[in-house]
PDB file of C-alpha atoms in Angstrom:
ATOM      1  CA  MET A   1     -35.737   6.756 -29.506  1.00  0.00           C
ATOM      2  CA  SER A   2     -32.497   4.754 -29.295  1.00  0.00           C
ATOM      3  CA  LYS A   3     -30.997   3.896 -25.921  1.00  0.00           C
ATOM      4  CA  PRO A   4     -27.636   5.325 -24.781  1.00  0.00           C
ATOM      5  CA  GLN A   5     -24.720   2.990 -25.498  1.00  0.00           C
ATOM      6  CA  VAL A   6     -22.428   1.464 -22.882  1.00  0.00           C
ATOM      7  CA  LEU A   7     -19.509  -0.939 -23.092  1.00  0.00           C
ATOM      8  CA  VAL A   8     -18.782  -3.826 -20.711  1.00  0.00           C
ATOM      9  CA  ALA A   9     -15.026  -4.135 -21.167  1.00  0.00           C
ATOM     10  CA  ARG A  10     -14.571  -7.640 -19.685  1.00  0.00           C
ATOM     11  CA  ALA A  11     -16.729 -10.729 -19.291  1.00  0.00           C
ATOM     12  CA  VAL A  12     -19.032 -10.446 -16.296  1.00  0.00           C
ATOM     13  CA  PHE A  13     -22.125 -12.082 -14.786  1.00  0.00           C
ATOM     14  CA  PRO A  14     -24.959 -12.357 -17.342  1.00  0.00           C
ATOM     15  CA  GLU A  15     -27.344 -10.898 -14.777  1.00  0.00           C
ATOM     16  CA  ALA A  16     -25.276  -7.704 -14.679  1.00  0.00           C
ATOM     17  CA  VAL A  17     -25.484  -7.364 -18.461  1.00  0.00           C
ATOM     18  CA  ALA A  18     -29.219  -8.045 -18.350  1.00  0.00           C
ATOM     19  CA  ARG A  19     -29.745  -5.215 -15.865  1.00  0.00           C
ATOM     20  CA  LEU A  20     -27.765  -2.809 -18.012  1.00  0.00           C
ATOM     21  CA  SER A  21     -29.702  -3.889 -21.103  1.00  0.00           C
ATOM     22  CA  GLU A  22     -32.940  -2.672 -19.515  1.00  0.00           C
ATOM     23  CA  HIS A  23     -31.604   0.879 -19.810  1.00  0.00           C
ATOM     24  CA  PHE A  24     -28.875   0.873 -22.461  1.00  0.00           C
ATOM     25  CA  GLU A  25     -27.661  -0.606 -25.692  1.00  0.00           C
ATOM     26  CA  VAL A  26     -24.868  -2.803 -24.374  1.00  0.00           C
ATOM     27  CA  GLU A  27     -21.749  -4.072 -26.124  1.00  0.00           C
ATOM     28  CA  THR A  28     -20.026  -6.891 -24.235  1.00  0.00           C
ATOM     29  CA  ASN A  29     -16.685  -8.674 -24.314  1.00  0.00           C
ATOM     30  CA  ASP A  30     -17.887 -12.251 -23.885  1.00  0.00           C
ATOM     31  CA  SER A  31     -14.548 -13.688 -25.016  1.00  0.00           C
ATOM     32  CA  ASP A  32     -12.918 -11.742 -22.143  1.00  0.00           C
ATOM     33  CA  GLU A  33     -10.085 -10.415 -24.296  1.00  0.00           C
ATOM     34  CA  LEU A  34      -7.599  -7.957 -22.869  1.00  0.00           C
ATOM     35  CA  TRP A  35      -8.014  -5.249 -25.485  1.00  0.00           C
ATOM     36  CA  PRO A  36      -5.033  -3.035 -26.287  1.00  0.00           C
ATOM     37  CA  LYS A  37      -5.659   0.681 -25.938  1.00  0.00           C
ATOM     38  CA  ALA A  38      -6.383   1.209 -29.640  1.00  0.00           C
ATOM     39  CA  GLU A  39      -9.053  -1.486 -29.612  1.00  0.00           C
ATOM     40  CA  LEU A  40     -10.588  -0.190 -26.400  1.00  0.00           C
ATOM     41  CA  ILE A  41     -10.777   3.284 -27.952  1.00  0.00           C
ATOM     42  CA  ARG A  42     -12.418   1.823 -31.045  1.00  0.00           C
ATOM     43  CA  ARG A  43     -14.993  -0.025 -28.961  1.00  0.00           C
ATOM     44  CA  LEU A  44     -15.745   3.109 -26.926  1.00  0.00           C
ATOM     45  CA  GLN A  45     -16.763   5.224 -29.907  1.00  0.00           C
ATOM     46  CA  GLY A  46     -20.294   6.459 -29.314  1.00  0.00           C
ATOM     47  CA  LYS A  47     -20.415   5.036 -25.793  1.00  0.00           C
ATOM     48  CA  VAL A  48     -21.483   7.221 -22.856  1.00  0.00           C
ATOM     49  CA  GLY A  49     -20.449   4.716 -20.207  1.00  0.00           C
ATOM     50  CA  VAL A  50     -18.042   1.851 -19.657  1.00  0.00           C
ATOM     51  CA  PHE A  51     -17.986  -0.960 -17.103  1.00  0.00           C
ATOM     52  CA  THR A  52     -14.313  -1.556 -16.235  1.00  0.00           C
ATOM     53  CA  THR A  53     -12.549  -4.097 -14.043  1.00  0.00           C
ATOM     54  CA  GLY A  54      -9.201  -2.515 -13.248  1.00  0.00           C
ATOM     55  CA  SER A  55      -7.360  -3.842 -16.293  1.00  0.00           C
ATOM     56  CA  GLU A  56      -8.507  -1.010 -18.569  1.00  0.00           C
ATOM     57  CA  ARG A  57      -6.394   2.133 -18.369  1.00  0.00           C
ATOM     58  CA  ILE A  58      -8.496   5.292 -18.607  1.00  0.00           C
ATOM     59  CA  ASP A  59      -6.133   8.178 -19.362  1.00  0.00           C
ATOM     60  CA  ALA A  60      -6.051  11.498 -21.160  1.00  0.00           C
ATOM     61  CA  GLU A  61      -5.275   9.972 -24.556  1.00  0.00           C
ATOM     62  CA  LEU A  62      -8.255   7.629 -24.360  1.00  0.00           C
ATOM     63  CA  LEU A  63     -10.596  10.314 -23.053  1.00  0.00           C
ATOM     64  CA  ASP A  64      -9.661  12.729 -25.811  1.00  0.00           C
ATOM     65  CA  ALA A  65     -10.369  10.008 -28.377  1.00  0.00           C
ATOM     66  CA  CYS A  66     -13.761   9.180 -26.841  1.00  0.00           C
ATOM     67  CA  PRO A  67     -15.572  12.524 -26.551  1.00  0.00           C
ATOM     68  CA  GLN A  68     -18.983  11.051 -25.699  1.00  0.00           C
ATOM     69  CA  LEU A  69     -17.761   9.073 -22.684  1.00  0.00           C
ATOM     70  CA  ARG A  70     -19.255  10.351 -19.423  1.00  0.00           C
ATOM     71  CA  ILE A  71     -18.715   7.617 -16.809  1.00  0.00           C
ATOM     72  CA  CYS A  72     -16.253   4.807 -16.096  1.00  0.00           C
ATOM     73  CA  ALA A  73     -17.574   2.388 -13.465  1.00  0.00           C
ATOM     74  CA  ASN A  74     -14.894   0.181 -11.911  1.00  0.00           C
ATOM     75  CA  MET A  75     -15.770  -3.266 -10.556  1.00  0.00           C
ATOM     76  CA  ALA A  76     -13.064  -2.810  -7.909  1.00  0.00           C
ATOM     77  CA  VAL A  77     -12.443  -0.755  -4.807  1.00  0.00           C
ATOM     78  CA  GLY A  78      -9.119   0.433  -6.242  1.00  0.00           C
ATOM     79  CA  PHE A  79      -9.035   2.771  -9.204  1.00  0.00           C
ATOM     80  CA  ASN A  80      -5.368   3.193 -10.036  1.00  0.00           C
ATOM     81  CA  ASN A  81      -6.334   2.341 -13.629  1.00  0.00           C
ATOM     82  CA  PHE A  82      -8.048   5.757 -13.716  1.00  0.00           C
ATOM     83  CA  ASP A  83      -6.177   8.983 -14.338  1.00  0.00           C
ATOM     84  CA  VAL A  84      -8.566  10.792 -12.038  1.00  0.00           C
ATOM     85  CA  ASP A  85      -7.122  14.238 -12.738  1.00  0.00           C
ATOM     86  CA  ALA A  86      -7.545  13.767 -16.486  1.00  0.00           C
ATOM     87  CA  MET A  87     -11.072  12.450 -16.006  1.00  0.00           C
ATOM     88  CA  THR A  88     -12.033  15.334 -13.747  1.00  0.00           C
ATOM     89  CA  ALA A  89     -10.578  17.922 -16.111  1.00  0.00           C
ATOM     90  CA  ARG A  90     -12.755  16.494 -18.883  1.00  0.00           C
ATOM     91  CA  GLY A  91     -15.899  16.114 -16.805  1.00  0.00           C
ATOM     92  CA  VAL A  92     -15.853  12.307 -16.848  1.00  0.00           C
ATOM     93  CA  LEU A  93     -17.035  10.549 -13.691  1.00  0.00           C
ATOM     94  CA  GLY A  94     -15.246   7.593 -12.166  1.00  0.00           C
ATOM     95  CA  THR A  95     -16.869   5.230  -9.685  1.00  0.00           C
ATOM     96  CA  ASN A  96     -15.545   2.296  -7.682  1.00  0.00           C
ATOM     97  CA  ALA A  97     -16.908  -0.543  -5.539  1.00  0.00           C
ATOM     98  CA  PRO A  98     -15.973   0.022  -1.891  1.00  0.00           C
ATOM     99  CA  ASP A  99     -17.444  -1.646   1.215  1.00  0.00           C
ATOM    100  CA  VAL A 100     -18.947  -4.696  -0.512  1.00  0.00           C
ATOM    101  CA  LEU A 101     -15.606  -6.525  -0.505  1.00  0.00           C
ATOM    102  CA  THR A 102     -14.225  -5.440   2.882  1.00  0.00           C
ATOM    103  CA  GLU A 103     -14.854  -8.557   4.950  1.00  0.00           C
ATOM    104  CA  THR A 104     -14.112 -11.032   2.159  1.00  0.00           C
ATOM    105  CA  THR A 105     -10.795  -9.346   1.412  1.00  0.00           C
ATOM    106  CA  ALA A 106      -9.904  -9.191   5.109  1.00  0.00           C
ATOM    107  CA  ASP A 107     -10.641 -12.929   5.348  1.00  0.00           C
ATOM    108  CA  PHE A 108      -8.287 -13.603   2.480  1.00  0.00           C
ATOM    109  CA  GLY A 109      -5.586 -11.328   3.839  1.00  0.00           C
ATOM    110  CA  PHE A 110      -5.594 -13.229   7.081  1.00  0.00           C
ATOM    111  CA  ALA A 111      -5.640 -16.570   5.245  1.00  0.00           C
ATOM    112  CA  LEU A 112      -2.600 -15.461   3.243  1.00  0.00           C
ATOM    113  CA  LEU A 113      -0.867 -14.362   6.442  1.00  0.00           C
ATOM    114  CA  MET A 114      -1.416 -17.804   7.986  1.00  0.00           C
ATOM    115  CA  ALA A 115      -0.372 -19.685   4.865  1.00  0.00           C
ATOM    116  CA  THR A 116       2.802 -17.599   4.740  1.00  0.00           C
ATOM    117  CA  ALA A 117       3.644 -17.892   8.427  1.00  0.00           C
ATOM    118  CA  ARG A 118       3.003 -21.644   8.536  1.00  0.00           C
ATOM    119  CA  ARG A 119       4.732 -22.416   5.211  1.00  0.00           C
ATOM    120  CA  ILE A 120       1.679 -24.124   3.752  1.00  0.00           C
ATOM    121  CA  THR A 121       2.508 -23.686   0.061  1.00  0.00           C
ATOM    122  CA  GLU A 122       6.129 -24.692   0.561  1.00  0.00           C
ATOM    123  CA  SER A 123       5.156 -27.851   2.433  1.00  0.00           C
ATOM    124  CA  GLU A 124       2.470 -28.798  -0.078  1.00  0.00           C
ATOM    125  CA  HIS A 125       4.964 -28.603  -2.946  1.00  0.00           C
ATOM    126  CA  PHE A 126       7.309 -30.813  -0.898  1.00  0.00           C
ATOM    127  CA  LEU A 127       4.583 -33.394  -0.339  1.00  0.00           C
ATOM    128  CA  ARG A 128       3.360 -33.417  -3.952  1.00  0.00           C
ATOM    129  CA  ALA A 129       6.922 -33.925  -5.169  1.00  0.00           C
ATOM    130  CA  GLY A 130       7.120 -37.145  -3.163  1.00  0.00           C
ATOM    131  CA  GLN A 131       9.826 -35.826  -0.873  1.00  0.00           C
ATOM    132  CA  TRP A 132       8.029 -36.594   2.397  1.00  0.00           C
ATOM    133  CA  THR A 133       9.587 -39.821   3.635  1.00  0.00           C
ATOM    134  CA  LYS A 134       9.796 -39.271   7.407  1.00  0.00           C
ATOM    135  CA  TRP A 135       8.843 -36.923  10.252  1.00  0.00           C
ATOM    136  CA  SER A 136      11.458 -34.581  11.638  1.00  0.00           C
ATOM    137  CA  PHE A 137      11.284 -32.135  14.532  1.00  0.00           C
ATOM    138  CA  ASP A 138      11.891 -29.017  12.434  1.00  0.00           C
ATOM    139  CA  MET A 139      10.166 -29.992   9.193  1.00  0.00           C
ATOM    140  CA  PHE A 140       8.594 -26.786   7.822  1.00  0.00           C
ATOM    141  CA  ALA A 141       8.585 -25.202  11.260  1.00  0.00           C
ATOM    142  CA  GLY A 142       7.143 -21.738  10.731  1.00  0.00           C
ATOM    143  CA  ALA A 143       6.283 -18.682  12.775  1.00  0.00           C
ATOM    144  CA  GLU A 144       3.689 -18.336  15.521  1.00  0.00           C
ATOM    145  CA  VAL A 145       0.574 -16.382  14.637  1.00  0.00           C
ATOM    146  CA  HIS A 146      -1.331 -16.293  17.915  1.00  0.00           C
ATOM    147  CA  GLY A 147       0.135 -13.860  20.412  1.00  0.00           C
ATOM    148  CA  SER A 148       2.561 -12.368  17.879  1.00  0.00           C
ATOM    149  CA  THR A 149       2.728  -8.751  16.704  1.00  0.00           C
ATOM    150  CA  LEU A 150       0.579  -7.909  13.695  1.00  0.00           C
ATOM    151  CA  GLY A 151       1.645  -4.791  11.809  1.00  0.00           C
ATOM    152  CA  ILE A 152      -0.710  -3.133   9.338  1.00  0.00           C
ATOM    153  CA  LEU A 153       0.349  -0.475   6.845  1.00  0.00           C
ATOM    154  CA  GLY A 154      -2.820   1.245   5.644  1.00  0.00           C
ATOM    155  CA  MET A 155      -5.675   1.221   8.158  1.00  0.00           C
ATOM    156  CA  GLY A 156      -8.796   1.675   6.069  1.00  0.00           C
ATOM    157  CA  ARG A 157     -11.793  -0.626   6.254  1.00  0.00           C
ATOM    158  CA  ILE A 158      -9.906  -3.730   5.128  1.00  0.00           C
ATOM    159  CA  GLY A 159      -6.959  -3.014   7.403  1.00  0.00           C
ATOM    160  CA  GLN A 160      -9.343  -2.628  10.321  1.00  0.00           C
ATOM    161  CA  GLY A 161     -10.970  -5.942   9.421  1.00  0.00           C
ATOM    162  CA  ILE A 162      -7.601  -7.685   9.508  1.00  0.00           C
ATOM    163  CA  ALA A 163      -6.747  -5.996  12.804  1.00  0.00           C
ATOM    164  CA  ARG A 164      -9.981  -7.232  14.403  1.00  0.00           C
ATOM    165  CA  ARG A 165      -9.335 -10.771  13.210  1.00  0.00           C
ATOM    166  CA  GLY A 166      -5.829 -10.714  14.625  1.00  0.00           C
ATOM    167  CA  ALA A 167      -6.626  -9.023  17.925  1.00  0.00           C
ATOM    168  CA  HIS A 168      -9.915 -10.698  18.778  1.00  0.00           C
ATOM    169  CA  GLY A 169      -9.398 -14.069  17.117  1.00  0.00           C
ATOM    170  CA  PHE A 170      -5.704 -14.759  17.666  1.00  0.00           C
ATOM    171  CA  GLY A 171      -4.745 -12.554  20.608  1.00  0.00           C
ATOM    172  CA  MET A 172      -2.253 -10.634  18.469  1.00  0.00           C
ATOM    173  CA  LYS A 173      -0.761  -7.316  19.465  1.00  0.00           C
ATOM    174  CA  VAL A 174      -1.743  -4.917  16.686  1.00  0.00           C
ATOM    175  CA  VAL A 175       0.303  -1.913  15.603  1.00  0.00           C
ATOM    176  CA  TYR A 176      -0.451   0.182  12.552  1.00  0.00           C
ATOM    177  CA  HIS A 177       0.687   3.117  10.496  1.00  0.00           C
ATOM    178  CA  ASN A 178      -1.635   5.165   8.349  1.00  0.00           C
ATOM    179  CA  ARG A 179      -1.712   8.549   6.650  1.00  0.00           C
ATOM    180  CA  SER A 180      -4.038   9.693   9.440  1.00  0.00           C
ATOM    181  CA  ARG A 181      -4.605   8.208  12.848  1.00  0.00           C
ATOM    182  CA  LEU A 182      -7.873   6.417  13.601  1.00  0.00           C
ATOM    183  CA  SER A 183     -10.311   7.739  16.175  1.00  0.00           C
ATOM    184  CA  PRO A 184      -9.860   6.427  19.724  1.00  0.00           C
ATOM    185  CA  GLU A 185     -13.097   4.459  19.304  1.00  0.00           C
ATOM    186  CA  LEU A 186     -11.849   2.658  16.188  1.00  0.00           C
ATOM    187  CA  GLU A 187      -8.454   2.016  17.760  1.00  0.00           C
ATOM    188  CA  ALA A 188     -10.196   0.430  20.739  1.00  0.00           C
ATOM    189  CA  ASP A 189     -12.422  -1.675  18.483  1.00  0.00           C
ATOM    190  CA  CYS A 190      -9.357  -2.974  16.636  1.00  0.00           C
ATOM    191  CA  LYS A 191      -7.177  -3.117  19.764  1.00  0.00           C
ATOM    192  CA  ALA A 192      -4.633  -1.286  17.644  1.00  0.00           C
ATOM    193  CA  ARG A 193      -1.824   1.121  18.529  1.00  0.00           C
ATOM    194  CA  TYR A 194      -0.624   3.825  16.144  1.00  0.00           C
ATOM    195  CA  VAL A 195       3.149   3.892  15.529  1.00  0.00           C
ATOM    196  CA  ALA A 196       5.567   5.559  13.139  1.00  0.00           C
ATOM    197  CA  LYS A 197       6.404   3.616   9.986  1.00  0.00           C
ATOM    198  CA  ASP A 198       9.943   2.768  11.086  1.00  0.00           C
ATOM    199  CA  GLU A 199       8.661   1.339  14.374  1.00  0.00           C
ATOM    200  CA  LEU A 200       6.055  -0.660  12.478  1.00  0.00           C
ATOM    201  CA  LEU A 201       8.750  -2.206  10.307  1.00  0.00           C
ATOM    202  CA  ARG A 202      11.015  -2.983  13.262  1.00  0.00           C
ATOM    203  CA  THR A 203       8.401  -4.519  15.544  1.00  0.00           C
ATOM    204  CA  ALA A 204       5.969  -6.449  13.335  1.00  0.00           C
ATOM    205  CA  ASP A 205       6.211 -10.220  13.259  1.00  0.00           C
ATOM    206  CA  HIS A 206       3.714 -10.210  10.411  1.00  0.00           C
ATOM    207  CA  LEU A 207       3.340  -7.086   8.272  1.00  0.00           C
ATOM    208  CA  VAL A 208       0.234  -6.735   6.106  1.00  0.00           C
ATOM    209  CA  LEU A 209      -0.021  -4.053   3.417  1.00  0.00           C
ATOM    210  CA  VAL A 210      -3.497  -2.635   2.775  1.00  0.00           C
ATOM    211  CA  LEU A 211      -2.814   0.879   1.496  1.00  0.00           C
ATOM    212  CA  PRO A 212      -4.109   2.233  -1.830  1.00  0.00           C
ATOM    213  CA  TYR A 213      -1.743   2.664  -4.727  1.00  0.00           C
ATOM    214  CA  THR A 214      -0.783   6.245  -5.514  1.00  0.00           C
ATOM    215  CA  PRO A 215       2.398   7.653  -7.046  1.00  0.00           C
ATOM    216  CA  ALA A 216       3.400   8.716  -3.530  1.00  0.00           C
ATOM    217  CA  ASN A 217       2.980   5.116  -2.307  1.00  0.00           C
ATOM    218  CA  HIS A 218       5.053   3.583  -5.112  1.00  0.00           C
ATOM    219  CA  HIS A 219       7.603   1.179  -3.599  1.00  0.00           C
ATOM    220  CA  SER A 220       6.548   2.042  -0.054  1.00  0.00           C
ATOM    221  CA  ILE A 221       8.289  -1.226   0.753  1.00  0.00           C
ATOM    222  CA  GLY A 222      11.683  -1.422  -0.920  1.00  0.00           C
ATOM    223  CA  ALA A 223      15.161  -2.597  -0.012  1.00  0.00           C
ATOM    224  CA  ALA A 224      15.580  -0.001   2.747  1.00  0.00           C
ATOM    225  CA  GLU A 225      12.279  -0.907   4.405  1.00  0.00           C
ATOM    226  CA  LEU A 226      12.878  -4.653   4.105  1.00  0.00           C
ATOM    227  CA  ALA A 227      16.249  -4.166   5.804  1.00  0.00           C
ATOM    228  CA  GLN A 228      14.467  -2.752   8.856  1.00  0.00           C
ATOM    229  CA  MET A 229      12.256  -5.814   9.305  1.00  0.00           C
ATOM    230  CA  LYS A 230      13.049  -8.751  11.561  1.00  0.00           C
ATOM    231  CA  PRO A 231      14.716 -11.694   9.796  1.00  0.00           C
ATOM    232  CA  THR A 232      11.898 -13.829  11.235  1.00  0.00           C
ATOM    233  CA  ALA A 233       9.140 -11.542   9.932  1.00  0.00           C
ATOM    234  CA  THR A 234       6.650 -12.188   7.143  1.00  0.00           C
ATOM    235  CA  LEU A 235       5.221  -9.707   4.647  1.00  0.00           C
ATOM    236  CA  VAL A 236       1.766  -9.934   3.060  1.00  0.00           C
ATOM    237  CA  ASN A 237       0.602  -7.676   0.215  1.00  0.00           C
ATOM    238  CA  ILE A 238      -3.102  -7.580  -0.640  1.00  0.00           C
ATOM    239  CA  ALA A 239      -2.985  -3.880  -1.571  1.00  0.00           C
ATOM    240  CA  ARG A 240      -1.809  -3.191  -5.125  1.00  0.00           C
ATOM    241  CA  GLY A 241       1.178  -4.029  -7.254  1.00  0.00           C
ATOM    242  CA  GLY A 242       3.751  -1.272  -7.082  1.00  0.00           C
ATOM    243  CA  ILE A 243       3.401  -0.802  -3.332  1.00  0.00           C
ATOM    244  CA  VAL A 244       6.282  -3.297  -3.015  1.00  0.00           C
ATOM    245  CA  ASP A 245       9.504  -3.309  -5.011  1.00  0.00           C
ATOM    246  CA  ASP A 246       9.110  -6.922  -6.157  1.00  0.00           C
ATOM    247  CA  ALA A 247      12.737  -7.247  -7.268  1.00  0.00           C
ATOM    248  CA  ALA A 248      14.008  -6.085  -3.875  1.00  0.00           C
ATOM    249  CA  LEU A 249      11.570  -8.411  -2.118  1.00  0.00           C
ATOM    250  CA  ALA A 250      12.693 -11.416  -4.170  1.00  0.00           C
ATOM    251  CA  GLN A 251      16.304 -10.680  -3.228  1.00  0.00           C
ATOM    252  CA  ALA A 252      15.430 -10.324   0.466  1.00  0.00           C
ATOM    253  CA  LEU A 253      13.556 -13.642   0.372  1.00  0.00           C
ATOM    254  CA  LYS A 254      16.398 -15.376  -1.444  1.00  0.00           C
ATOM    255  CA  GLU A 255      18.891 -14.157   1.133  1.00  0.00           C
ATOM    256  CA  ARG A 256      16.467 -14.938   4.004  1.00  0.00           C
ATOM    257  CA  ARG A 257      16.625 -11.347   5.207  1.00  0.00           C
ATOM    258  CA  ILE A 258      12.944 -11.836   5.962  1.00  0.00           C
ATOM    259  CA  ALA A 259      11.389 -15.223   6.545  1.00  0.00           C
ATOM    260  CA  ALA A 260       8.609 -15.323   3.971  1.00  0.00           C
ATOM    261  CA  ALA A 261       6.068 -13.341   1.963  1.00  0.00           C
ATOM    262  CA  GLY A 262       2.510 -13.804   0.750  1.00  0.00           C
ATOM    263  CA  LEU A 263       1.540 -11.859  -2.369  1.00  0.00           C
ATOM    264  CA  ASP A 264      -1.823 -11.462  -4.088  1.00  0.00           C
ATOM    265  CA  VAL A 265      -0.786  -8.458  -6.205  1.00  0.00           C
ATOM    266  CA  PHE A 266       2.251  -7.708  -8.336  1.00  0.00           C
ATOM    267  CA  GLU A 267       3.966  -4.989 -10.317  1.00  0.00           C
ATOM    268  CA  GLY A 268       2.891  -5.270 -13.947  1.00  0.00           C
ATOM    269  CA  GLU A 269       0.412  -8.067 -13.251  1.00  0.00           C
ATOM    270  CA  PRO A 270      -0.567 -10.498 -14.651  1.00  0.00           C
ATOM    271  CA  ARG A 271       3.179 -10.728 -15.208  1.00  0.00           C
ATOM    272  CA  VAL A 272       5.074 -11.753 -12.073  1.00  0.00           C
ATOM    273  CA  HIS A 273       8.711 -10.884 -11.489  1.00  0.00           C
ATOM    274  CA  PRO A 274      10.604 -14.062 -12.445  1.00  0.00           C
ATOM    275  CA  ASP A 275      12.813 -13.893  -9.348  1.00  0.00           C
ATOM    276  CA  LEU A 276       9.721 -14.339  -7.174  1.00  0.00           C
ATOM    277  CA  LEU A 277       8.927 -17.574  -8.991  1.00  0.00           C
ATOM    278  CA  GLY A 278      12.322 -18.967  -8.109  1.00  0.00           C
ATOM    279  CA  VAL A 279      12.219 -18.598  -4.317  1.00  0.00           C
ATOM    280  CA  PRO A 280      10.426 -21.197  -2.180  1.00  0.00           C
ATOM    281  CA  ASN A 281       9.490 -18.983   0.777  1.00  0.00           C
ATOM    282  CA  VAL A 282       6.711 -17.029  -0.925  1.00  0.00           C
ATOM    283  CA  VAL A 283       3.002 -17.768  -1.328  1.00  0.00           C
ATOM    284  CA  LEU A 284       1.660 -16.445  -4.646  1.00  0.00           C
ATOM    285  CA  THR A 285      -1.999 -15.990  -5.593  1.00  0.00           C
ATOM    286  CA  PRO A 286      -3.425 -14.308  -8.732  1.00  0.00           C
ATOM    287  CA  HIS A 287      -5.195 -11.223  -7.310  1.00  0.00           C
ATOM    288  CA  ILE A 288      -8.099 -13.173  -5.806  1.00  0.00           C
ATOM    289  CA  ALA A 289      -8.566 -11.528  -2.406  1.00  0.00           C
ATOM    290  CA  SER A 290     -12.164 -10.546  -3.206  1.00  0.00           C
ATOM    291  CA  ALA A 291     -12.934 -13.754  -5.111  1.00  0.00           C
ATOM    292  CA  THR A 292     -16.053 -15.239  -3.643  1.00  0.00           C
ATOM    293  CA  ILE A 293     -19.118 -15.554  -5.830  1.00  0.00           C
ATOM    294  CA  ALA A 294     -21.242 -13.447  -3.486  1.00  0.00           C
ATOM    295  CA  THR A 295     -18.685 -10.653  -3.259  1.00  0.00           C
ATOM    296  CA  ARG A 296     -17.881 -10.561  -6.964  1.00  0.00           C
ATOM    297  CA  ARG A 297     -21.631 -10.366  -7.687  1.00  0.00           C
ATOM    298  CA  ALA A 298     -21.948  -7.487  -5.235  1.00  0.00           C
ATOM    299  CA  MET A 299     -19.023  -5.689  -6.895  1.00  0.00           C
ATOM    300  CA  ALA A 300     -20.580  -6.125 -10.346  1.00  0.00           C
ATOM    301  CA  ASP A 301     -23.968  -4.992  -9.057  1.00  0.00           C
ATOM    302  CA  LEU A 302     -22.482  -1.829  -7.586  1.00  0.00           C
ATOM    303  CA  ALA A 303     -20.751  -0.963 -10.864  1.00  0.00           C
ATOM    304  CA  VAL A 304     -24.056  -1.503 -12.668  1.00  0.00           C
ATOM    305  CA  ASP A 305     -25.883   0.593 -10.058  1.00  0.00           C
ATOM    306  CA  ASN A 306     -23.437   3.425 -10.645  1.00  0.00           C
ATOM    307  CA  LEU A 307     -23.878   3.335 -14.418  1.00  0.00           C
ATOM    308  CA  ILE A 308     -27.658   3.248 -14.230  1.00  0.00           C
ATOM    309  CA  ALA A 309     -27.944   5.854 -11.492  1.00  0.00           C
ATOM    310  CA  PHE A 310     -25.568   8.358 -13.064  1.00  0.00           C
ATOM    311  CA  LEU A 311     -26.838   8.045 -16.619  1.00  0.00           C
ATOM    312  CA  THR A 312     -30.522   8.161 -15.623  1.00  0.00           C
ATOM    313  CA  THR A 313     -30.611  10.467 -12.582  1.00  0.00           C
ATOM    314  CA  GLY A 314     -27.136  12.012 -12.341  1.00  0.00           C
ATOM    315  CA  GLN A 315     -26.703  10.558  -8.826  1.00  0.00           C
ATOM    316  CA  PRO A 316     -24.135   7.723  -8.704  1.00  0.00           C
ATOM    317  CA  ARG A 317     -23.669   5.735  -5.508  1.00  0.00           C
ATOM    318  CA  THR A 318     -19.879   5.751  -5.114  1.00  0.00           C
ATOM    319  CA  PRO A 319     -18.155   8.497  -7.132  1.00  0.00           C
ATOM    320  CA  VAL A 320     -14.400   8.890  -6.865  1.00  0.00           C
ATOM    321  CA  ASN A 321     -14.400  12.414  -8.333  1.00  0.00           C
ATOM    322  CA  PRO A 322     -17.768  13.850  -7.248  1.00  0.00           C
ATOM    323  CA  GLN A 323     -16.695  17.355  -8.264  1.00  0.00           C
ATOM    324  CA  VAL A 324     -17.772  16.530 -11.828  1.00  0.00           C
ATOM    325  CA  LEU A 325     -21.377  15.933 -10.767  1.00  0.00           C
ATOM    326  CA  GLY A 326     -23.819  18.573 -11.885  1.00  0.00           C
ATOM    327  CA  ARG A 327     -21.912  19.522 -14.972  1.00  0.00           C
ATOM    328  CA  MET A 328     -22.013  17.795 -18.325  1.00  0.00           C
ATOM    329  CA  ARG A 329     -18.810  16.878 -20.100  1.00  0.00           C
ATOM    330  CA  GLY A 330     -17.538  19.720 -22.221  1.00  0.00           C
ATOM    331  CA  GLN A 331     -19.291  22.503 -20.277  1.00  0.00           C
TER     332      GLN A 331
END
């Protein structure tokens, strides 16, 4: 009897493919091409599952063209590449990879905050260009981190990890805004105080964005929000592209209406707004907040676990639309 077929839509660890091959007939994308929708649909014909990485858009058009597809397993904690409503309506499960990247991503968020505050990228470019000829008292003088006010917009697991690093490691005063307030126990653990969004914007010396992308969160930080921030403040985005209006941010940076920004995610990535490339006071990284070997392996393993578990037992580990469990697609 032939094995069910699954697609691995991007290049991934060989060990992950080997595990899938124990249970399924696996088609891979070893050349790591970014397939256009038509090609992805073609590759998905006859497949019951797909291993995705966030760059593959799963929407109603694709689902209708791939009637055998039952599960899409994302190697990411975010799943804004999934049209969850369309998937749920068609009985297709989505899964993600939460928890395994929390601490690694919080590490990176804090590293990006420090690089932004202390002007590390800007000063390195200066040095590499051979412009460093003497010491001066204000050369690349940046903002204090220790003892300053850390603002966090989005206080899930990663936001809490950043809060703990700031409060316990750097003596920062932590304020946060979230859709729902944390329990008193979690607030105490993070040494964090809940505030309204406008107060967060006004008071933060360093504002870190860690909220999920949803249509409601689109451009949560735009020109109006940037105008409320201190001119000495920094902004760090490790959430998702689209949370920030990148054009408005580039203009605010150019006009020094805020001091600096650190960005790991962008609208329309891998494209980056050209105005951001032309301002010196921004640190840019290519969506690598979870990029350690151990964490990326754990993310891949969890996606594989979800595919195997759902397609063999019907019990995935981390479903994003669990309401489809217990019913086959098309019923």
